[in-house]
C-alpha positions as semicolon CSV with decimal commas, in nm:
position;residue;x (nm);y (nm);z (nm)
1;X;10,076;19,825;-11,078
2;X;10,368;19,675;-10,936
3;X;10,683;19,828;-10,863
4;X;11,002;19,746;-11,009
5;X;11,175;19,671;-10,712
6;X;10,882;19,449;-10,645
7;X;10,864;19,270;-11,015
8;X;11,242;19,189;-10,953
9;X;11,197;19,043;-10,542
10;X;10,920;18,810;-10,750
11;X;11,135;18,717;-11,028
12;X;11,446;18,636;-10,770
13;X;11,233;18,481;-10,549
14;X;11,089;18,200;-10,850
15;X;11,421;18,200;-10,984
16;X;11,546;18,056;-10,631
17;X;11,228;17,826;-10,611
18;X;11,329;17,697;-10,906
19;X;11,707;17,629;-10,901
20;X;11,792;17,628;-10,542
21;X;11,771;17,433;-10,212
22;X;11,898;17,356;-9,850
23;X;12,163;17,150;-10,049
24;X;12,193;17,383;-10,363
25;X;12,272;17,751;-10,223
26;X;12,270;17,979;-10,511
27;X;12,481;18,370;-10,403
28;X;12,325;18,652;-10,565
29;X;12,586;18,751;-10,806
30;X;12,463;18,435;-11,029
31;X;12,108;18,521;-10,979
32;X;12,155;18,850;-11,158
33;X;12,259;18,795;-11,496
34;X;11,998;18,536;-11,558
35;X;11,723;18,700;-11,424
36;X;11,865;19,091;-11,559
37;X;11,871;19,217;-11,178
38;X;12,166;19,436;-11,122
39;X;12,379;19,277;-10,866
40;X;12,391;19,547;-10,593
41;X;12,013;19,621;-10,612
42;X;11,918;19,210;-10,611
43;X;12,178;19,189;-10,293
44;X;11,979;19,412;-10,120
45;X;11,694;19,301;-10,211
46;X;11,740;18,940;-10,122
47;X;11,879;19,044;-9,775
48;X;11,525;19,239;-9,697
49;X;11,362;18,898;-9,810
50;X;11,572;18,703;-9,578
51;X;11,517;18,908;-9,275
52;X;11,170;18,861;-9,329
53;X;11,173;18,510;-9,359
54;X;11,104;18,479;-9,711
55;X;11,428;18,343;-9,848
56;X;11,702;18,133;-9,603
57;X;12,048;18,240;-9,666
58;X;12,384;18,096;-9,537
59;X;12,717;18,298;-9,505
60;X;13,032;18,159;-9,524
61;X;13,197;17,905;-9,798
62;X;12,897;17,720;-9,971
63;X;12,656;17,941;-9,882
64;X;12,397;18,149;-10,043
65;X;12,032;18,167;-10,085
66;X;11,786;17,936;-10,145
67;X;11,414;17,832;-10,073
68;X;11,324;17,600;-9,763
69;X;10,978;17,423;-9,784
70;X;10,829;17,672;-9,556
71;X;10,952;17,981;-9,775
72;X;10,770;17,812;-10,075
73;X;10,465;17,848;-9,922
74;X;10,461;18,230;-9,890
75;X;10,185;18,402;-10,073
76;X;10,288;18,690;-10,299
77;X;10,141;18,974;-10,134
78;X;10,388;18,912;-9,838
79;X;10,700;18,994;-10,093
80;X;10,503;19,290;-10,235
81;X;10,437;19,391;-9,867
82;X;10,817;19,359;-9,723
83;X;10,918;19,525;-10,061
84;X;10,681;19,825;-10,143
85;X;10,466;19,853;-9,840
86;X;10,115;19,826;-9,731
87;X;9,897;20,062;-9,933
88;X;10,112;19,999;-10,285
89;X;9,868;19,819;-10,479
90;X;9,549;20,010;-10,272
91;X;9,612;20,355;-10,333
92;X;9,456;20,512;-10,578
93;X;9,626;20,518;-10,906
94;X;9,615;20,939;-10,961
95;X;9,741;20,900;-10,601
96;X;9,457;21,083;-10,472
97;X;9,408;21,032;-10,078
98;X;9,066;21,113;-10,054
99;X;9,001;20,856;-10,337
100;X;8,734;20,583;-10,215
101;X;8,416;20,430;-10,322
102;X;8,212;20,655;-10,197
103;X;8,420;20,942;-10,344
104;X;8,568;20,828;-10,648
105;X;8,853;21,007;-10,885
106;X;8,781;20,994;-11,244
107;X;9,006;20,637;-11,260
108;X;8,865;20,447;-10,981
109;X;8,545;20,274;-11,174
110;X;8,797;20,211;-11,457
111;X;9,049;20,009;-11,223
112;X;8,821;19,911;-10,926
113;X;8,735;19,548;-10,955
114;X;9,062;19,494;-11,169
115;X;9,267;19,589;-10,899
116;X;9,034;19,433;-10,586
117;X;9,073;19,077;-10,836
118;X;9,431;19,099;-10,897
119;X;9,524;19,192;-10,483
120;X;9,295;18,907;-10,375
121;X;9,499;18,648;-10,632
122;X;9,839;18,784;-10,498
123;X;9,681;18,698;-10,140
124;X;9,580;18,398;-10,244
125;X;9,868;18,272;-10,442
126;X;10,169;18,112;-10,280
127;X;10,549;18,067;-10,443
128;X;10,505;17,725;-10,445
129;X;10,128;17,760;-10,687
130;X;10,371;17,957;-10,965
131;X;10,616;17,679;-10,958
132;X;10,404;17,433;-11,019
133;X;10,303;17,618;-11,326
134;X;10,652;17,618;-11,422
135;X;10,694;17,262;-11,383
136;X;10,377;17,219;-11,564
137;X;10,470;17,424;-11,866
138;X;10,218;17,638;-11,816
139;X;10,399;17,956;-11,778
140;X;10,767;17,986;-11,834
141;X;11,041;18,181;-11,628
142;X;11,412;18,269;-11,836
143;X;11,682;18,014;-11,648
């Protein structure tokens, strides 16, 4: 369901959570081999996340990105929205326009409250919720 471009904004973005902050700036070249970004893509990537506010960045000698308190508190569905747009995860999966409730294509039953549940936890969950996890050793993300 999620884009690639959009798996690897999520996985940069809880890498940074993780190992960064205003006093450890990490550049983007050593977020890609431990995360298995390509460096040009991730660059990019990170540079539409910090025009949105999602990431800070600093230029210059010891700078780099990392995650302020106020980043940490973004909810996943913003990154999914600044990465793949609005109707990403809402479409219908044949890519059908005239797909809706009322007029369903043959997948929509199959995916429908699947899909409706997994949006409303992306809205719902913030960077900070999926580090705590971390921490807690309930989930686990490659450093």
């Amino acid at each position: 369901m999620l884009s690639n471009s959009s798996k690897y904004a999520l996985k940069a973005v809880l890498y940074l959570a993780v190992n960064s902050s205003q006093a450890t700036k990490i550049m983007a070249k050593d977020i890609s081999e431990p995360t298995n970004i390509p460096k040009a893509y991730l660059s990019k990537i990170l540079q539409e996340l910090s025009r949105h506010n999602i990431v800070s960045s600093v230029r210059g000698p010891g700078g780099g990105f990392y995650l302020s308190d106020s980043n940490r508190e973004v909810h996943l569905m913003d990154i999914i929205h600044i990465i793949d747009g609005d109707n990403r995860l809402t479409s219908c999966m044949l890519s059908l326009q005239e797909c809706n409730a009322e007029h369903p294509c043959p997948m929509h039953d199959l995916v429908g409250d699947t899909k409706v549940n997994f949006v409303k936890n992306l809205e719902n969950t913030t960077i900070e919720d999926l580090v705590s996890d971390i921490k807690a050793g309930k989930s686990f993300l490659p450093l």
